[in-house]
Amino acid sequence: MTTVLVFLDHPGASLAKSEREILSLGASLGEVVVALADEAGPAYLDGVGSYGVREYYRPETAAVSEVLVAGKAAFLAAAVRASGAGVVLLGNAYESKEIAARLGVRLEAGVITDVVALDSDLTATKSDFAGSYTVECRVTTDVSILTVKPNSFEAVEAGPPSSPREVPIPVELPLAAARVTGRVDKPVSGRPDLSEARVIVAGGRGVNGNFGPLEELADALGGAVGASRAATDAGWIEHSAQIGQTGKTVSPQLYISAGISGAIQQKAGMQTSKVIVAINKDADSPVFEIADFGIVGDLFTVLPQATDEIRKRGL
C-alpha cells in the first residue's frame, strides 16, 4: 500500500476544514502519516488520529519553525525518507507551494500545484490561467508532490478520536536561510476564517475604503469579509482577506460581491461558490456574467437595507 505523507502547517486548536479535506484525500490514496513542523495540542492530535493516522513526524529541533520555508522543506524531506512515502500532500498557500518546490529539488521529485481533482492513478486535474482552463497531468518520478486547493475535495466524517504516536526525526537545517525574529498575534475579529466560512461578503474598488457596510452585513449573516486585490493593495483591508488568483480560493454557500468588477483574476478565487450575489453600479460589469443574482445599484444603499431586513427577520 502506498504511504501518503500529509504536511500540516500551523496547527490550531482543532483541525481546519482544509486540513480535514487533505487528510480525507490522503486516506483515499493509501496509508496516511503526518508531518508537523510546529507543536500541536492533544485535541488537534486526537483529530488527526481520527482519520486513521497512527503516527506523525516531528523534528528533533524546535528551530525548524524559525527557519521559514527552508527549514520546513528540510524537515519534510527527512520525513519522506523516514516514512518511505510515495505521495506528499500539502495545502495550496504560497508558503506551501514554496515548500513543495524546495522539497522537489531536494528529492528530485515532480511537483504539481493547484490540484482540484485527483484520480486513483495520481492523474491530477489543476486549474490554470486564473481558472479559465483545466489541465490533466501526472508526476513521473517515484515521489509525487501535490499542493491541493481548498474546497476541492470532500472532507469525510472522522472516526473516534485517537492519539497517533510521535516519531522524532533529526533535521539538518540549512546554514543560509531567513529566520523569524519576532511574532505579533493577529487581532481576533470573531468572524470565521475565509476558507471555512459558509457566507462571505467581499468588497473591491467600489467600497472606496469603507468596509463598514460589508462588515455589518457579514456579522448579521455570521460570515467572513473578503476583498479584491485592488482593495488590499490600497491598504483598506489586510492582505489576508484577498480572494482571487493571487489570494485565497473560497467556495462558500453564499458569496456576496460588492463593488467588485469581476475581472478574471477575482473569478479564479470564488467562481465555485454555490450562490453568487453581485452588487455593482455598472450594469456591464463582468461579475454579472457569473452571478446567480445581480443588483445594479450603489452598495452603500443596498447593503444597509439588506442588513436591516436580515436583522428584522432574525435570520
Short mmCIF file of C-alpha atoms in Angstrom, two decimals:
data_model
loop_
_atom_site.label_atom_id
_atom_site.label_comp_id
_atom_site.label_asym_id
_atom_site.label_seq_id
_atom_site.Cartn_x
_atom_site.Cartn_y
_atom_site.Cartn_z
CA MET A 1 0.00 0.00 0.00
CA THR A 2 1.21 3.49 -0.86
CA THR A 3 2.29 5.65 2.05
CA VAL A 4 0.90 9.18 1.83
CA LEU A 5 2.63 11.91 3.82
CA VAL A 6 0.41 14.89 4.67
CA PHE A 7 2.12 18.09 5.77
CA LEU A 8 0.03 20.10 8.24
CA ASP A 9 1.47 23.53 8.88
CA HIS A 10 0.47 25.92 11.70
CA PRO A 11 -1.68 23.54 13.81
CA GLY A 12 -4.57 25.26 15.59
CA ALA A 13 -6.83 24.26 18.44
CA SER A 14 -8.63 21.82 16.14
CA LEU A 15 -8.44 20.64 12.54
CA ALA A 16 -9.47 23.22 9.95
CA LYS A 17 -11.81 22.25 7.12
CA SER A 18 -8.99 22.34 4.56
CA GLU A 19 -6.91 20.04 6.77
CA ARG A 20 -9.79 17.57 7.06
CA GLU A 21 -10.11 17.63 3.27
CA ILE A 22 -6.45 16.83 2.67
CA LEU A 23 -6.43 14.06 5.28
CA SER A 24 -9.52 12.53 3.66
CA LEU A 25 -7.86 12.71 0.25
CA GLY A 26 -4.74 11.06 1.63
CA ALA A 27 -6.77 8.23 3.19
CA SER A 28 -8.35 7.52 -0.21
CA LEU A 29 -4.89 7.05 -1.73
CA GLY A 30 -3.18 4.86 0.86
CA GLU A 31 -1.91 4.76 4.42
CA VAL A 32 -1.57 8.27 5.83
CA VAL A 33 1.23 9.59 8.02
CA VAL A 34 1.53 13.23 9.04
CA ALA A 35 4.41 15.70 9.32
CA LEU A 36 4.05 18.54 11.86
CA ALA A 37 6.73 21.22 11.97
CA ASP A 38 5.11 23.03 14.93
CA GLU A 39 3.79 21.92 18.30
CA ALA A 40 0.20 20.63 18.41
CA GLY A 41 -2.15 20.19 21.35
CA PRO A 42 -3.86 16.93 22.40
CA ALA A 43 -7.22 17.89 20.85
CA TYR A 44 -5.57 18.59 17.49
CA LEU A 45 -3.62 15.32 17.57
CA ASP A 46 -6.79 13.39 18.51
CA GLY A 47 -8.43 14.93 15.45
CA VAL A 48 -5.53 13.83 13.26
CA GLY A 49 -5.73 10.32 14.69
CA SER A 50 -9.47 10.13 13.98
CA TYR A 51 -8.58 9.98 10.26
CA GLY A 52 -6.67 6.73 10.71
CA VAL A 53 -3.25 8.35 11.22
CA ARG A 54 -1.20 6.11 13.52
CA GLU A 55 1.99 8.17 13.68
CA TYR A 56 3.21 11.66 13.00
CA TYR A 57 6.71 13.04 12.43
CA ARG A 58 8.19 15.91 14.39
CA PRO A 59 11.65 17.48 14.06
CA GLU A 60 14.01 16.83 16.95
CA THR A 61 14.85 20.54 16.99
CA ALA A 62 12.24 23.25 17.55
CA ALA A 63 14.33 25.61 15.40
CA VAL A 64 12.68 24.25 12.24
CA SER A 65 9.68 26.52 12.66
CA GLU A 66 12.00 29.52 12.99
CA VAL A 67 13.74 28.99 9.62
CA LEU A 68 10.69 29.65 7.45
CA VAL A 69 10.28 27.60 4.27
CA ALA A 70 13.88 26.36 4.01
CA GLY A 71 13.75 24.67 7.40
CA LYS A 72 10.34 23.14 6.78
CA ALA A 73 11.42 21.80 3.39
CA ALA A 74 14.47 20.17 5.02
CA PHE A 75 12.24 18.63 7.70
CA LEU A 76 9.72 17.39 5.15
CA ALA A 77 12.45 15.79 3.05
CA ALA A 78 13.67 13.93 6.15
CA ALA A 79 10.09 12.83 6.89
CA VAL A 80 9.64 11.50 3.34
CA ARG A 81 12.81 9.43 3.64
CA ALA A 82 11.86 8.15 7.11
CA SER A 83 8.35 7.15 6.06
CA GLY A 84 9.11 5.91 2.56
CA ALA A 85 6.18 7.97 1.28
CA GLY A 86 5.35 7.84 -2.41
CA VAL A 87 2.91 10.77 -2.27
CA VAL A 88 3.26 14.06 -0.40
CA LEU A 89 0.21 16.31 0.05
CA LEU A 90 0.38 19.95 1.11
CA GLY A 91 -2.01 22.90 1.21
CA ASN A 92 -2.07 25.45 -1.58
CA ALA A 93 -0.96 28.62 0.23
CA TYR A 94 2.04 30.49 -1.15
CA GLU A 95 4.28 29.20 1.63
CA SER A 96 3.15 25.62 0.99
CA LYS A 97 3.90 25.97 -2.72
CA GLU A 98 7.40 27.21 -1.98
CA ILE A 99 7.99 24.36 0.46
CA ALA A 100 6.77 21.92 -2.22
CA ALA A 101 9.18 23.42 -4.77
CA ARG A 102 12.15 23.21 -2.40
CA LEU A 103 11.16 19.66 -1.46
CA GLY A 104 11.01 18.71 -5.13
CA VAL A 105 14.58 19.95 -5.61
CA ARG A 106 15.81 18.03 -2.56
CA LEU A 107 14.15 14.77 -3.64
CA GLU A 108 14.46 15.26 -7.41
CA ALA A 109 10.71 14.71 -7.50
CA GLY A 110 7.92 16.14 -9.63
CA VAL A 111 5.60 18.81 -8.22
CA ILE A 112 2.04 19.69 -9.23
CA THR A 113 0.36 22.73 -7.69
CA ASP A 114 -3.28 23.93 -7.64
CA VAL A 115 -4.73 20.41 -7.72
CA VAL A 116 -8.55 20.38 -7.80
CA ALA A 117 -9.13 16.68 -8.62
CA LEU A 118 -7.06 13.50 -8.37
CA ASP A 119 -7.60 10.05 -9.86
CA SER A 120 -6.52 6.83 -8.19
CA ASP A 121 -3.53 6.61 -10.57
CA LEU A 122 -2.46 10.09 -9.38
CA THR A 123 -3.51 11.86 -12.57
CA ALA A 124 -4.16 15.36 -11.28
CA THR A 125 -6.51 17.99 -12.59
CA LYS A 126 -5.30 21.53 -11.97
CA SER A 127 -6.63 24.95 -12.84
CA ASP A 128 -4.55 27.29 -15.00
CA PHE A 129 -4.81 30.84 -16.29
CA ALA A 130 -6.96 32.06 -13.40
CA GLY A 131 -9.27 29.09 -13.63
CA SER A 132 -10.06 29.59 -17.33
CA TYR A 133 -8.59 26.20 -18.26
CA THR A 134 -8.12 22.84 -16.58
CA VAL A 135 -5.13 20.62 -17.26
CA GLU A 136 -4.61 16.92 -16.56
CA CYS A 137 -1.07 15.95 -15.61
CA ARG A 138 0.84 13.26 -13.77
CA VAL A 139 4.17 13.09 -11.96
CA THR A 140 6.57 10.52 -13.47
CA THR A 141 9.08 10.38 -10.59
CA ASP A 142 8.98 7.90 -7.70
CA VAL A 143 7.64 10.55 -5.32
CA SER A 144 4.67 12.75 -6.25
CA ILE A 145 4.40 16.14 -4.52
CA LEU A 146 0.98 17.77 -4.78
CA THR A 147 -0.44 21.00 -3.37
CA VAL A 148 -4.22 20.82 -3.04
CA LYS A 149 -6.65 23.70 -3.45
CA PRO A 150 -9.13 24.04 -0.57
CA ASN A 151 -12.79 23.19 -1.15
CA SER A 152 -11.85 20.79 -3.97
CA PHE A 153 -12.30 17.51 -2.06
CA GLU A 154 -14.94 16.36 0.37
CA ALA A 155 -13.93 16.03 4.00
CA VAL A 156 -15.30 12.65 5.09
CA GLU A 157 -16.60 12.17 8.58
CA ALA A 158 -13.85 11.36 11.04
CA GLY A 159 -13.79 8.28 13.24
CA PRO A 160 -13.38 8.23 17.03
CA PRO A 161 -10.54 10.35 18.49
CA SER A 162 -7.22 8.53 18.58
CA SER A 163 -3.77 9.81 19.56
CA PRO A 164 -1.11 8.99 16.93
CA ARG A 165 2.41 8.09 18.01
CA GLU A 166 5.08 10.79 17.76
CA VAL A 167 8.20 9.94 15.77
CA PRO A 168 11.04 12.48 16.28
CA ILE A 169 13.44 12.72 13.35
CA PRO A 170 16.76 14.59 13.02
CA VAL A 171 16.84 17.52 10.60
CA GLU A 172 19.91 19.22 9.16
CA LEU A 173 18.93 22.86 8.82
CA PRO A 174 20.38 25.00 6.02
CA LEU A 175 23.06 27.44 7.18
CA ALA A 176 21.88 30.27 4.94
CA ALA A 177 18.16 30.84 5.46
CA ALA A 178 15.74 33.57 6.50
CA ARG A 179 14.77 33.28 10.16
CA VAL A 180 11.84 34.50 12.24
CA THR A 181 12.98 37.27 14.59
CA GLY A 182 9.63 38.18 16.15
CA ARG A 183 5.92 37.45 16.10
CA VAL A 184 2.82 39.59 16.61
CA ASP A 185 -0.55 37.98 17.29
CA LYS A 186 -3.23 38.78 14.73
CA PRO A 187 -6.24 40.60 16.23
CA VAL A 188 -9.23 38.31 16.68
CA SER A 189 -12.27 39.51 14.70
CA GLY A 190 -14.74 36.89 15.86
CA ARG A 191 -15.59 36.10 12.23
CA PRO A 192 -14.92 32.70 10.62
CA ASP A 193 -11.83 32.15 8.51
CA LEU A 194 -12.34 32.80 4.80
CA SER A 195 -11.56 29.20 3.85
CA GLU A 196 -14.08 27.93 6.42
CA ALA A 197 -16.90 30.47 6.03
CA ARG A 198 -20.30 29.48 4.66
CA VAL A 199 -21.06 33.13 3.86
CA ILE A 200 -18.58 35.69 2.50
CA VAL A 201 -19.18 39.39 1.82
CA ALA A 202 -16.37 40.72 -0.39
CA GLY A 203 -15.58 44.29 -1.44
CA GLY A 204 -13.45 45.84 -4.13
CA ARG A 205 -12.51 49.20 -5.54
CA GLY A 206 -16.14 50.32 -5.27
CA VAL A 207 -16.08 50.42 -1.45
CA ASN A 208 -13.71 53.40 -1.69
CA GLY A 209 -12.01 52.47 1.57
CA ASN A 210 -15.19 51.96 3.62
CA PHE A 211 -15.75 48.30 4.55
CA GLY A 212 -18.20 49.19 7.32
CA PRO A 213 -21.42 48.20 5.48
CA LEU A 214 -19.80 44.92 4.38
CA GLU A 215 -18.69 44.08 7.91
CA GLU A 216 -22.18 44.78 9.30
CA LEU A 217 -23.81 42.53 6.69
CA ALA A 218 -21.23 39.79 7.27
CA ASP A 219 -21.84 39.94 11.02
CA ALA A 220 -25.61 39.77 10.52
CA LEU A 221 -25.14 36.62 8.42
CA GLY A 222 -22.41 35.08 10.58
CA GLY A 223 -20.00 35.32 7.67
CA ALA A 224 -16.50 36.49 6.79
CA VAL A 225 -15.25 39.60 4.99
CA GLY A 226 -13.12 39.29 1.86
CA ALA A 227 -11.65 41.66 -0.69
CA SER A 228 -10.23 42.05 -4.15
CA ARG A 229 -6.56 42.75 -4.74
CA ALA A 230 -7.33 46.39 -5.54
CA ALA A 231 -8.80 46.85 -2.07
CA THR A 232 -5.93 45.15 -0.24
CA ASP A 233 -3.26 46.93 -2.30
CA ALA A 234 -4.92 50.23 -1.42
CA GLY A 235 -4.47 49.38 2.26
CA TRP A 236 -8.20 49.41 3.01
CA ILE A 237 -8.09 45.90 4.48
CA GLU A 238 -5.38 43.37 5.37
CA HIS A 239 -3.87 41.22 2.61
CA SER A 240 -5.04 38.02 4.31
CA ALA A 241 -8.58 38.97 3.18
CA GLN A 242 -7.65 38.87 -0.51
CA ILE A 243 -9.61 36.47 -2.71
CA GLY A 244 -8.54 35.66 -6.25
CA GLN A 245 -5.77 34.30 -8.42
CA THR A 246 -3.09 35.79 -6.16
CA GLY A 247 -5.15 35.40 -2.98
CA LYS A 248 -7.30 32.74 -1.37
CA THR A 249 -9.66 30.32 -3.11
CA VAL A 250 -13.05 30.12 -1.45
CA SER A 251 -16.22 28.12 -2.06
CA PRO A 252 -18.91 29.29 0.38
CA GLN A 253 -22.62 28.58 0.25
CA LEU A 254 -23.23 32.31 -0.35
CA TYR A 255 -20.79 34.82 -1.85
CA ILE A 256 -21.83 38.48 -1.94
CA SER A 257 -19.69 40.62 -4.22
CA ALA A 258 -19.96 44.36 -3.59
CA GLY A 259 -18.18 46.92 -5.72
CA ILE A 260 -16.00 44.33 -7.49
CA SER A 261 -15.82 44.37 -11.28
CA GLY A 262 -15.29 40.62 -11.51
CA ALA A 263 -12.10 40.51 -13.55
CA ILE A 264 -10.77 37.06 -14.36
CA GLN A 265 -8.25 37.21 -11.51
CA GLN A 266 -11.08 37.64 -8.98
CA LYS A 267 -13.23 34.93 -10.57
CA ALA A 268 -10.41 32.42 -10.08
CA GLY A 269 -10.83 32.61 -6.32
CA MET A 270 -14.62 32.48 -5.95
CA GLN A 271 -16.36 31.08 -9.03
CA THR A 272 -17.08 27.72 -7.34
CA SER A 273 -19.28 29.41 -4.72
CA LYS A 274 -22.73 27.80 -4.51
CA VAL A 275 -24.71 31.07 -4.85
CA ILE A 276 -23.17 34.35 -6.05
CA VAL A 277 -24.89 37.70 -5.49
CA ALA A 278 -23.30 40.68 -7.25
CA ILE A 279 -23.87 44.35 -6.42
CA ASN A 280 -22.37 46.95 -8.76
CA LYS A 281 -23.35 50.33 -10.19
CA ASP A 282 -22.06 49.31 -13.62
CA ALA A 283 -24.64 47.11 -15.37
CA ASP A 284 -21.92 45.91 -17.79
CA SER A 285 -19.59 44.71 -15.03
CA PRO A 286 -18.15 41.23 -15.84
CA VAL A 287 -19.19 39.92 -12.41
CA PHE A 288 -22.81 39.74 -13.56
CA GLU A 289 -21.82 37.03 -16.08
CA ILE A 290 -21.21 34.51 -13.29
CA ALA A 291 -23.65 35.85 -10.70
CA ASP A 292 -26.81 33.92 -9.81
CA PHE A 293 -28.44 37.17 -8.68
CA GLY A 294 -27.40 40.67 -9.70
CA ILE A 295 -28.28 44.08 -8.29
CA VAL A 296 -27.41 47.20 -10.26
CA GLY A 297 -27.10 49.85 -7.58
CA ASP A 298 -25.00 51.66 -5.01
CA LEU A 299 -23.60 49.22 -2.44
CA PHE A 300 -23.84 51.91 0.27
CA THR A 301 -27.61 51.92 -0.26
CA VAL A 302 -28.18 48.22 -0.96
CA LEU A 303 -26.08 46.66 1.83
CA PRO A 304 -27.53 48.62 4.79
CA GLN A 305 -31.06 47.81 3.56
CA ALA A 306 -30.17 44.12 3.33
CA THR A 307 -28.61 44.16 6.80
CA ASP A 308 -31.65 45.84 8.35
CA GLU A 309 -34.04 43.39 6.72
CA ILE A 310 -31.99 40.39 7.82
CA ARG A 311 -31.92 41.63 11.41
CA LYS A 312 -35.67 42.31 11.38
CA ARG A 313 -36.33 38.76 10.29
CA GLY A 314 -33.86 37.35 12.78
CA LEU A 315 -32.04 35.37 10.08
#
